[in-house]
Coordinates of C-alpha atoms in Angstrom, one line a residue:
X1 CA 61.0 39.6 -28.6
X2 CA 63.1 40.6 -25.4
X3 CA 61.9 43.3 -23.7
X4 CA 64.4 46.3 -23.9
X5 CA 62.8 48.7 -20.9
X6 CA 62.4 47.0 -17.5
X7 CA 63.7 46.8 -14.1
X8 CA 66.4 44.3 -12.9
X9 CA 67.8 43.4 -9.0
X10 CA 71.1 40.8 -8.2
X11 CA 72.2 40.8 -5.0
X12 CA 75.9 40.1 -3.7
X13 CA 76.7 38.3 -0.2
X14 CA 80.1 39.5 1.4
X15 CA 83.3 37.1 2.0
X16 CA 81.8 36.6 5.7
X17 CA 78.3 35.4 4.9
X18 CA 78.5 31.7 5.9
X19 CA 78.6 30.2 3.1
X20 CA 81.0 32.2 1.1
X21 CA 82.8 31.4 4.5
X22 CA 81.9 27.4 3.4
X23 CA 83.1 28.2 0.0
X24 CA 86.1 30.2 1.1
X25 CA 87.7 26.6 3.1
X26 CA 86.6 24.6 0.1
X27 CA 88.5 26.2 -2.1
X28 CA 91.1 26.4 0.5
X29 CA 91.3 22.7 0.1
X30 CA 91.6 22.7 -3.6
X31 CA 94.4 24.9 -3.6
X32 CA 96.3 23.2 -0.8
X33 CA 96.3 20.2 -2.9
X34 CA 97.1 22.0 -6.2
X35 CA 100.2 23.7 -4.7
X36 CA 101.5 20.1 -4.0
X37 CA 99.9 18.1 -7.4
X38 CA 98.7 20.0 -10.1
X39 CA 96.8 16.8 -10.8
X40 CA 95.0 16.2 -8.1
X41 CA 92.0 15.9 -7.5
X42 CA 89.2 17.4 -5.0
X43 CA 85.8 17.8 -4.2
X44 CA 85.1 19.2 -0.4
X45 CA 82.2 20.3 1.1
X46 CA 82.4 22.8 4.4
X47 CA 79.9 23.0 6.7
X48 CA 80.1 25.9 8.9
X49 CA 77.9 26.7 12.4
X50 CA 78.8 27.8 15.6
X51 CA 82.3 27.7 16.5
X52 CA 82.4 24.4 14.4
X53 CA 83.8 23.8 11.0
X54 CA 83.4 20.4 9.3
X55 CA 84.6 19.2 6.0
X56 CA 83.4 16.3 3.8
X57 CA 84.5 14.9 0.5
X58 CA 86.5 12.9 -1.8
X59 CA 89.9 13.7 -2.5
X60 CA 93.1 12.2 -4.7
X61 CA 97.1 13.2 -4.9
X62 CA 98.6 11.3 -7.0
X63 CA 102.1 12.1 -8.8
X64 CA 102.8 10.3 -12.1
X65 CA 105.3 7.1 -11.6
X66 CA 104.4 6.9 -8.3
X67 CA 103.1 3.6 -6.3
X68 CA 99.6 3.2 -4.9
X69 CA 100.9 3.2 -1.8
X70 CA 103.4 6.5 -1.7
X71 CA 100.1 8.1 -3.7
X72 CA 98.0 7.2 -0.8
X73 CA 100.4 8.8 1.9
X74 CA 100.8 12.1 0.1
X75 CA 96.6 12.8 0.1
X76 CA 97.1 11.7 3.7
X77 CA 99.8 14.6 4.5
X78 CA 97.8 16.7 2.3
X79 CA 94.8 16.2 4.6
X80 CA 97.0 16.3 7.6
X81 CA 98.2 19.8 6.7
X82 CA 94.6 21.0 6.4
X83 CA 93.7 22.6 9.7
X84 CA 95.8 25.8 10.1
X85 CA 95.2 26.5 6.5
X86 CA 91.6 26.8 7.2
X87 CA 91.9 28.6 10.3
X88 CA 94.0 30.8 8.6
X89 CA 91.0 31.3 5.8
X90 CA 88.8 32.1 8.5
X91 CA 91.4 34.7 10.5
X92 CA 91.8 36.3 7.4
X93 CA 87.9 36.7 6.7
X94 CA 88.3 38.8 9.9
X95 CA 86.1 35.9 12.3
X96 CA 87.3 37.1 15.9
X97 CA 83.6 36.6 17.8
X98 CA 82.8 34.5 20.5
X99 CA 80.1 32.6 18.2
X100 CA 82.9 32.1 15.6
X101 CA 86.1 32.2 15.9
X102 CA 89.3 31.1 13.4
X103 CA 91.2 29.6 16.7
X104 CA 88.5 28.2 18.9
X105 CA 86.6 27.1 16.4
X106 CA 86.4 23.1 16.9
X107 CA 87.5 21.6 13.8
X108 CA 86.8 17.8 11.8
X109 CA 87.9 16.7 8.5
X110 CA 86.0 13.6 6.8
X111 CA 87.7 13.9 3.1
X112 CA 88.3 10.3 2.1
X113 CA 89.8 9.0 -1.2
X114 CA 87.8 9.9 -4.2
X115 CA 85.8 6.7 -5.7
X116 CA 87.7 4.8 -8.4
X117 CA 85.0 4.4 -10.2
X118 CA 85.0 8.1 -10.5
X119 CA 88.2 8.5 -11.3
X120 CA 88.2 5.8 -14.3
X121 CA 86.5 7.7 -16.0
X122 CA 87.7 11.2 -15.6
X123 CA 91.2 9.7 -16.1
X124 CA 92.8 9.9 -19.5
X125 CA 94.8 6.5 -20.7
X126 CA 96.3 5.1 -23.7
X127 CA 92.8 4.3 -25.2
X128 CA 90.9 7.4 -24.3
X129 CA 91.1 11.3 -23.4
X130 CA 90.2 12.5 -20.1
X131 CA 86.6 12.2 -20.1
X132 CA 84.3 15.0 -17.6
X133 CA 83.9 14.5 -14.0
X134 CA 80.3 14.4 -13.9
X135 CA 77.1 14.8 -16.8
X136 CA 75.7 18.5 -16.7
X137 CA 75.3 21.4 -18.2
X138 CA 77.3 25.0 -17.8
X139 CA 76.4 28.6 -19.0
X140 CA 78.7 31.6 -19.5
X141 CA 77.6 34.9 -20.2
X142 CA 79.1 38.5 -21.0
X143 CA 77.0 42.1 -22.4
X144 CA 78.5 45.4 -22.5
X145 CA 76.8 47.5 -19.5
X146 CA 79.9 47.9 -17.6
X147 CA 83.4 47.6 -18.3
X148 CA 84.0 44.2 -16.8
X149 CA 81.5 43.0 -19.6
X150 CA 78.8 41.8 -16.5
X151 CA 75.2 42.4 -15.8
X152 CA 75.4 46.5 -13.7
X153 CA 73.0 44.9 -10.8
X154 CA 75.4 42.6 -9.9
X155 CA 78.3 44.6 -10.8
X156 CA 77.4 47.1 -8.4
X157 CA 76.3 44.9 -5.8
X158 CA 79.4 43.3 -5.4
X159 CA 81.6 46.5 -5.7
X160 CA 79.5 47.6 -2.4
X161 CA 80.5 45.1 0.0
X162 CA 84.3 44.6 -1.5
X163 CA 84.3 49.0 -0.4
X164 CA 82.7 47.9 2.9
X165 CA 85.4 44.9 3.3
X166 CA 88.4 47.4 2.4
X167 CA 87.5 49.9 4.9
X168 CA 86.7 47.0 7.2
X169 CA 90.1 45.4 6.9
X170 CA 91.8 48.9 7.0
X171 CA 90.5 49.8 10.4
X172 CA 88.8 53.2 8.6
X173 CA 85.3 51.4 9.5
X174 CA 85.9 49.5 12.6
X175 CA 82.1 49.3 13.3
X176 CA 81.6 46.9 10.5
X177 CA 81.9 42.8 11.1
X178 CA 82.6 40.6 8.1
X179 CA 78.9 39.8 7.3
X180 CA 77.2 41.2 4.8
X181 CA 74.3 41.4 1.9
X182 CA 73.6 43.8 -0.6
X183 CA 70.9 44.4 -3.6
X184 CA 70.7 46.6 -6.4
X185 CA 67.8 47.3 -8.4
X186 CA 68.2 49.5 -11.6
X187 CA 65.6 50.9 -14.6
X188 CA 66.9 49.7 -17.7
X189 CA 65.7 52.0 -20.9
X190 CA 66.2 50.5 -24.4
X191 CA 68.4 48.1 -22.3
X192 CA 71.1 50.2 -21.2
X193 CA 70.9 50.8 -17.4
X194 CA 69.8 54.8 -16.4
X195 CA 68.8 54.8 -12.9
X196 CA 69.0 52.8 -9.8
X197 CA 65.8 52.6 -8.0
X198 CA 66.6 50.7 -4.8
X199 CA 70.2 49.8 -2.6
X200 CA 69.7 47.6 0.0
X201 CA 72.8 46.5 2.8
X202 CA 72.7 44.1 5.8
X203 CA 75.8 44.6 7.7
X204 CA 76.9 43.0 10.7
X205 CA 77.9 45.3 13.1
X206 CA 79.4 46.0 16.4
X207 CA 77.5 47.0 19.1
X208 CA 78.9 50.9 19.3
X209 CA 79.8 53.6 17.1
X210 CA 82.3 55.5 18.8
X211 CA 80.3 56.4 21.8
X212 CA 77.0 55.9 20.4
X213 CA 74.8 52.8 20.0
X214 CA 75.0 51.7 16.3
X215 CA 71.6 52.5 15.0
X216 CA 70.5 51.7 11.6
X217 CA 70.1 55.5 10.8
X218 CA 73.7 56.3 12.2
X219 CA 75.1 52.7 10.5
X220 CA 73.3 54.4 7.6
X221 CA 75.0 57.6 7.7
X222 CA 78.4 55.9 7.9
X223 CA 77.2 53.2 5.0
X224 CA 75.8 55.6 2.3
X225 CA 79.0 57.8 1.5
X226 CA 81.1 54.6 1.1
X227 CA 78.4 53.2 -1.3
X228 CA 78.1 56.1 -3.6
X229 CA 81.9 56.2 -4.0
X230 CA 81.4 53.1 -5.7
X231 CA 78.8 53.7 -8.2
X232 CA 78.9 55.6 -11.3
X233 CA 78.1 59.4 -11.5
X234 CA 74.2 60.0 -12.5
X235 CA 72.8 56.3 -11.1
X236 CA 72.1 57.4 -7.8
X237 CA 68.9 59.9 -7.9
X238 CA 66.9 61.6 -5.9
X239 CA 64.3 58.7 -6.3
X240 CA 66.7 56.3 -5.1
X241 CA 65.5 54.1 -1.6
X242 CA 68.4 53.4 0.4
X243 CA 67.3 50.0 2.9
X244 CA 70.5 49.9 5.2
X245 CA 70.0 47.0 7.9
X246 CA 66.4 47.6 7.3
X247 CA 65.3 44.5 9.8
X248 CA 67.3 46.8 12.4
X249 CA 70.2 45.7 14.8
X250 CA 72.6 42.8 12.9
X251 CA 75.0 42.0 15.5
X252 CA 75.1 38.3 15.6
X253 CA 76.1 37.1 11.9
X254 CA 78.0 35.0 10.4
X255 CA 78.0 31.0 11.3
X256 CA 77.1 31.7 14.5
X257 CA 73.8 33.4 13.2
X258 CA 73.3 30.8 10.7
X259 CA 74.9 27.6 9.5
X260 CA 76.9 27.7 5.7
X261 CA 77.2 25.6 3.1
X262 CA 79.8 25.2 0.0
X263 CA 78.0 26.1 -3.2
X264 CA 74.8 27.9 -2.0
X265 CA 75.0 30.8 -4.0
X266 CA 75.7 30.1 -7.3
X267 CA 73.9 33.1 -8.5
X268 CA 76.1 35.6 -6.7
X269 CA 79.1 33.8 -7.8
X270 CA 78.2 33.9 -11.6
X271 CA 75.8 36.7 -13.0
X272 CA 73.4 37.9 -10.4
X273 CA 70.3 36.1 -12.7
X274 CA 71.0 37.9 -16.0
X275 CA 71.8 34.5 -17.5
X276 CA 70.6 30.9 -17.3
X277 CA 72.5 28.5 -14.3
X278 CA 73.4 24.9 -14.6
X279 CA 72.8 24.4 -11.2
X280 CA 76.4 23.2 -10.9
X281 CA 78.4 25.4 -8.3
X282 CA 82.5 26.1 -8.3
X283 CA 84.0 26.0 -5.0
X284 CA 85.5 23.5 -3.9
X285 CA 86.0 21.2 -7.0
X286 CA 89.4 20.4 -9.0
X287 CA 89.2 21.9 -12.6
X288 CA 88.7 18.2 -13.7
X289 CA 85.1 19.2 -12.8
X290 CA 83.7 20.6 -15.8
X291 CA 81.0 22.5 -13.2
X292 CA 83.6 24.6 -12.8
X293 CA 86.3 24.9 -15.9
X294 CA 83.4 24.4 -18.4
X295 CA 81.8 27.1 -16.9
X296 CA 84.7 29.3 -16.8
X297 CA 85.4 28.5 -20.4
X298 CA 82.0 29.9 -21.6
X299 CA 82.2 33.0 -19.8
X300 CA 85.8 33.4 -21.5
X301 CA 84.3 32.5 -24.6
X302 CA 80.7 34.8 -24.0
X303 CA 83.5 38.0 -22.9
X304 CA 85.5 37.8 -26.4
X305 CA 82.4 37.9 -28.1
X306 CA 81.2 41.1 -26.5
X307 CA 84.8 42.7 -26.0
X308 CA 85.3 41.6 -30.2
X309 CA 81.8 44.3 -30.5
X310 CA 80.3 40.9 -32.2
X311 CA 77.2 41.6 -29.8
X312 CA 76.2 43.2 -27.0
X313 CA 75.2 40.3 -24.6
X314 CA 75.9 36.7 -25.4
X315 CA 75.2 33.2 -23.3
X316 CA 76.6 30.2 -24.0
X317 CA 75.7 26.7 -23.3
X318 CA 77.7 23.8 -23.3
X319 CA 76.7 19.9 -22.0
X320 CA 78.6 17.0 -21.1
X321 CA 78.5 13.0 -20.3
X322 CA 80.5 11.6 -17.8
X323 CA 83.6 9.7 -18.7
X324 CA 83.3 11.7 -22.3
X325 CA 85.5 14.1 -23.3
X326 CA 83.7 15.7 -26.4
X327 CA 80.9 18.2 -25.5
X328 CA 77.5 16.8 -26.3
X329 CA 76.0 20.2 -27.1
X330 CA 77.8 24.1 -28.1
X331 CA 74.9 26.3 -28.1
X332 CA 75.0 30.4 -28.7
X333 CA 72.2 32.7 -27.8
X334 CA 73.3 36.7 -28.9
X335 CA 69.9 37.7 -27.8
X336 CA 69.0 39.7 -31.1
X337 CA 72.4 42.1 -30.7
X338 CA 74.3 40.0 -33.0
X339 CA 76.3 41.0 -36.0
X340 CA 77.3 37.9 -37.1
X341 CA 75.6 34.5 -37.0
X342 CA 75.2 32.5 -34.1
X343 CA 75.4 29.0 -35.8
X344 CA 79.1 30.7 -37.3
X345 CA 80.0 31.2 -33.7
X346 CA 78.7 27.8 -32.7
X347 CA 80.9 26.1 -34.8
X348 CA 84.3 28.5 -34.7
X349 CA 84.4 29.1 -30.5
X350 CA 85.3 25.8 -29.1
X351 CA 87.9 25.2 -31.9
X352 CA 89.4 28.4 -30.6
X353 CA 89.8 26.5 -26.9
X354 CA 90.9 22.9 -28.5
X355 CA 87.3 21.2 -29.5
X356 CA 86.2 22.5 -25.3
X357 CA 87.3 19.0 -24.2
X358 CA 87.6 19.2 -20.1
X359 CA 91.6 18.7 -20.6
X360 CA 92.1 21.3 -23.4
X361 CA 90.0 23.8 -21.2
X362 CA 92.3 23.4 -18.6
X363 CA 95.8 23.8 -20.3
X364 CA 94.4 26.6 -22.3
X365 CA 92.7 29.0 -19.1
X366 CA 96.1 27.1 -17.2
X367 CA 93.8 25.6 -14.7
X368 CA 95.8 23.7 -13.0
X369 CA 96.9 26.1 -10.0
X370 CA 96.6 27.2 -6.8
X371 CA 94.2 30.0 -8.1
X372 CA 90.8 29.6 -6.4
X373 CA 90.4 30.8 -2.5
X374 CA 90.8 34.6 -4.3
X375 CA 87.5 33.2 -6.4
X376 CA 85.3 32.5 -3.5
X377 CA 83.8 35.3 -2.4
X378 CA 82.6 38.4 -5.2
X379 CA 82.3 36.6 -8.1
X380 CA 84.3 34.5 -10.3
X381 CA 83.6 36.7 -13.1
X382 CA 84.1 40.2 -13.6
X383 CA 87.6 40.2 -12.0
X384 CA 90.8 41.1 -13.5
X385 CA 93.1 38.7 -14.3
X386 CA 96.0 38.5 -12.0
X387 CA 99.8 37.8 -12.5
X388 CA 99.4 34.4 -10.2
X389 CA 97.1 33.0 -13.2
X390 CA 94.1 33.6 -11.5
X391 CA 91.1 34.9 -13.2
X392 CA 92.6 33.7 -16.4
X393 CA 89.2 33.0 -17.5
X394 CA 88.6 37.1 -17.5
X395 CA 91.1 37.6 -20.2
X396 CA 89.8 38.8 -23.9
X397 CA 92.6 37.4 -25.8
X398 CA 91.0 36.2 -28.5
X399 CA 88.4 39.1 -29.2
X400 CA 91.1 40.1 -32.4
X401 CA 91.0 36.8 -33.6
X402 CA 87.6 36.0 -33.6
X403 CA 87.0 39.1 -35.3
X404 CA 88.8 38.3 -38.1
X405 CA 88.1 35.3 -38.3
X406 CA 84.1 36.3 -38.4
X407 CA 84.7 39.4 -41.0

């Protein structure tokens, strides 16, 4: 039996911690080649360090009728028109320093042509759908603690640095650099969330506040307001331990305090460890790559569960083979908050998305799009969806219908 009184910490990483930096150029890739070919196909990896940026990978443009050849030299202009794209990621992050910067930065680009081996299998043809990109397994998840349907510690956490980030961009903080952590930890009674017991933010920082050093108790006066503007009335107590830069002075952050990597924190970018991972991360993969639409599909599905009030949390499972288009497993866990069965649900869900097959996940959420550098940093879940198509994966579309057809 689950426990329904405990305590529970996520923790969030802002849009200039290197790797979201790592996932924020990945991503940047994807949609580069997405805008061009809504086909293609794309799997970078970014390494970020000082004032270097490397990307590695396989990638594929091809447009339908075309020759070998005239496919080959559109992935090469693809790749060609990479590099102010991704200094323009990084200028946006807000990476000026002399340890990082978007324009000094020096720059090298290994993406080669994806396998063909690979691709024969992913690749749908006369005999056979489109089968997965890869073997795995993918969670999504949803309960009713906040109003995005997500887990409150993470919900929080992230809300905290996307304040600090607004007021960073803005110019009303100017002490504040793009790097950043933060951790909530709440008391949960009869599993509803009553009172958080410890905030903890790592901010990079300039060197001066106004005309004063920037100390951790003035860079904690400045913090504090602009984190309880951001949490609901009543969390925050008198028993609440506020850790702001607790190991002291954070000037030098970001890849030129330490290297980042795409796909190093899966667990900020789905549910802050409320729900089972796959291991599989998002950024910078094509929606071919069920690590990422498979995923996306079970948190749609989980979120019309909860937003239809058939239970207060739900996780879903789903597997794949490579090459195979058919899930191998659909599995439904409503942790005892359930009104209706989960073997009912197991069965009617990925009918409701076209049997969950990697291409009918993709034209249902409308995958195929330039949607996914907005993903990288702050979750990909618990967003709203936007009028681009992004975040479609957010919508609760269905919760009527899978009501009634449940009743």
């Amino acid at each position: 039996m689950s426990r329904s009184s405990y305590i529970f910490t996520s923790e969030s990483v802002s849009e200039g911690h290197p790797d979201k930096v790592a996932d924020r150029i990945s991503d940047t890739v994807v949609d580069a080649f997405l805008s061009v070919e809504p086909q293609a196909r794309v799997a970078c990896e970014t390494l970020v360090t000082t004032n270097r940026i490397v990307l590695a990978g396989e990638v594929r443009a091809g447009k339908p009728g075309a020759s070998k050849a005239e496919n080959k030299a559109l992935t090469k202009e693809i790749v060609r028109s990479l590099e102010p794209k991704v200094r323009a990621a990084i200028k946006d992050i807000g990476y000026e320093q002399k340890g990082f910067h978007w324009n000094k930065a020096k720059y090298a680009c290994h993406l080669h042509e994806q396998s063909a081996h690979i691709a024969q299998g992913v690749d749908a043809s006369d005999k056979k759908d489109e089968g997965a990109g890869d073997q795995g397994i993918m969670f999504g998840y949803a309960c009713d603690e906040t109003e995005s349907l997500m887990p409150a510690t993470l919900q929080y956490s992230h809300d905290i640095l996307k304040k600090l980030a607004e007021v960073r961009h803005s110019g009303e903080c100017s002490v504040l650099e793009p790097d950043a952590k933060s951790q909530v930890t709440v008391r949960y009674e009869d599993g509803r969330p009553v009172e958080i017991l410890q905030i903890v933010v790592s901010t990079q920082h300039k060197k001066r506040l106004g005309l004063h050093m920037a100390t951790p108790k003035r860079l904690e006066a400045v913090i504090k307001p602009y984190v309880e503007s951001v949490i609901p009335t009543g969390l925050i107590t008198k028993k609440t331990k506020w850790h702001i830069n607790p190991t002291g002075r954070f000037e030098i952050g970001g890849p030129d305090g330490d290297a980042g990597l795409t796909g190093r924190k899966i667990i900020v970018d789905t549910y802050g460890g409320a729900s089972p991972h796959g291991g599989g991360a998002f950024s910078g993969k094509d929606p071919t790559k069920v690590d990422r639409s498979a995923a996306y599909a079970c948190r749609y599905l989980a979120k019309n569960v909860v937003a239809a009030g058939l239970a207060r949390k739900c996780t879903i499972q789903i597997s794949y083979a490579i090459g195979v288009a058919n899930p191998l497993s659909f599995y439904v866990d409503l942790h005892g908050t359930g009104e209706v069965d989960p073997a009912k649900l197991e069965l009617l869900l990925p009918e409701m998305i076209g049997g969950a097959t990697p291409r009918a996940i993709r034209e249902h959420l409308q995958l195929n799009r330039p949607i996914y550098a907005r993903t990288a940093a702050y979750g990909h879940f618990g967003r709203q969806p936007d009028n681009e198509g992004g975040f479609s994966w957010e919508k609760t579309d269905l919760a009527a219908e899978l009501k009634a057809a449940v009743a």
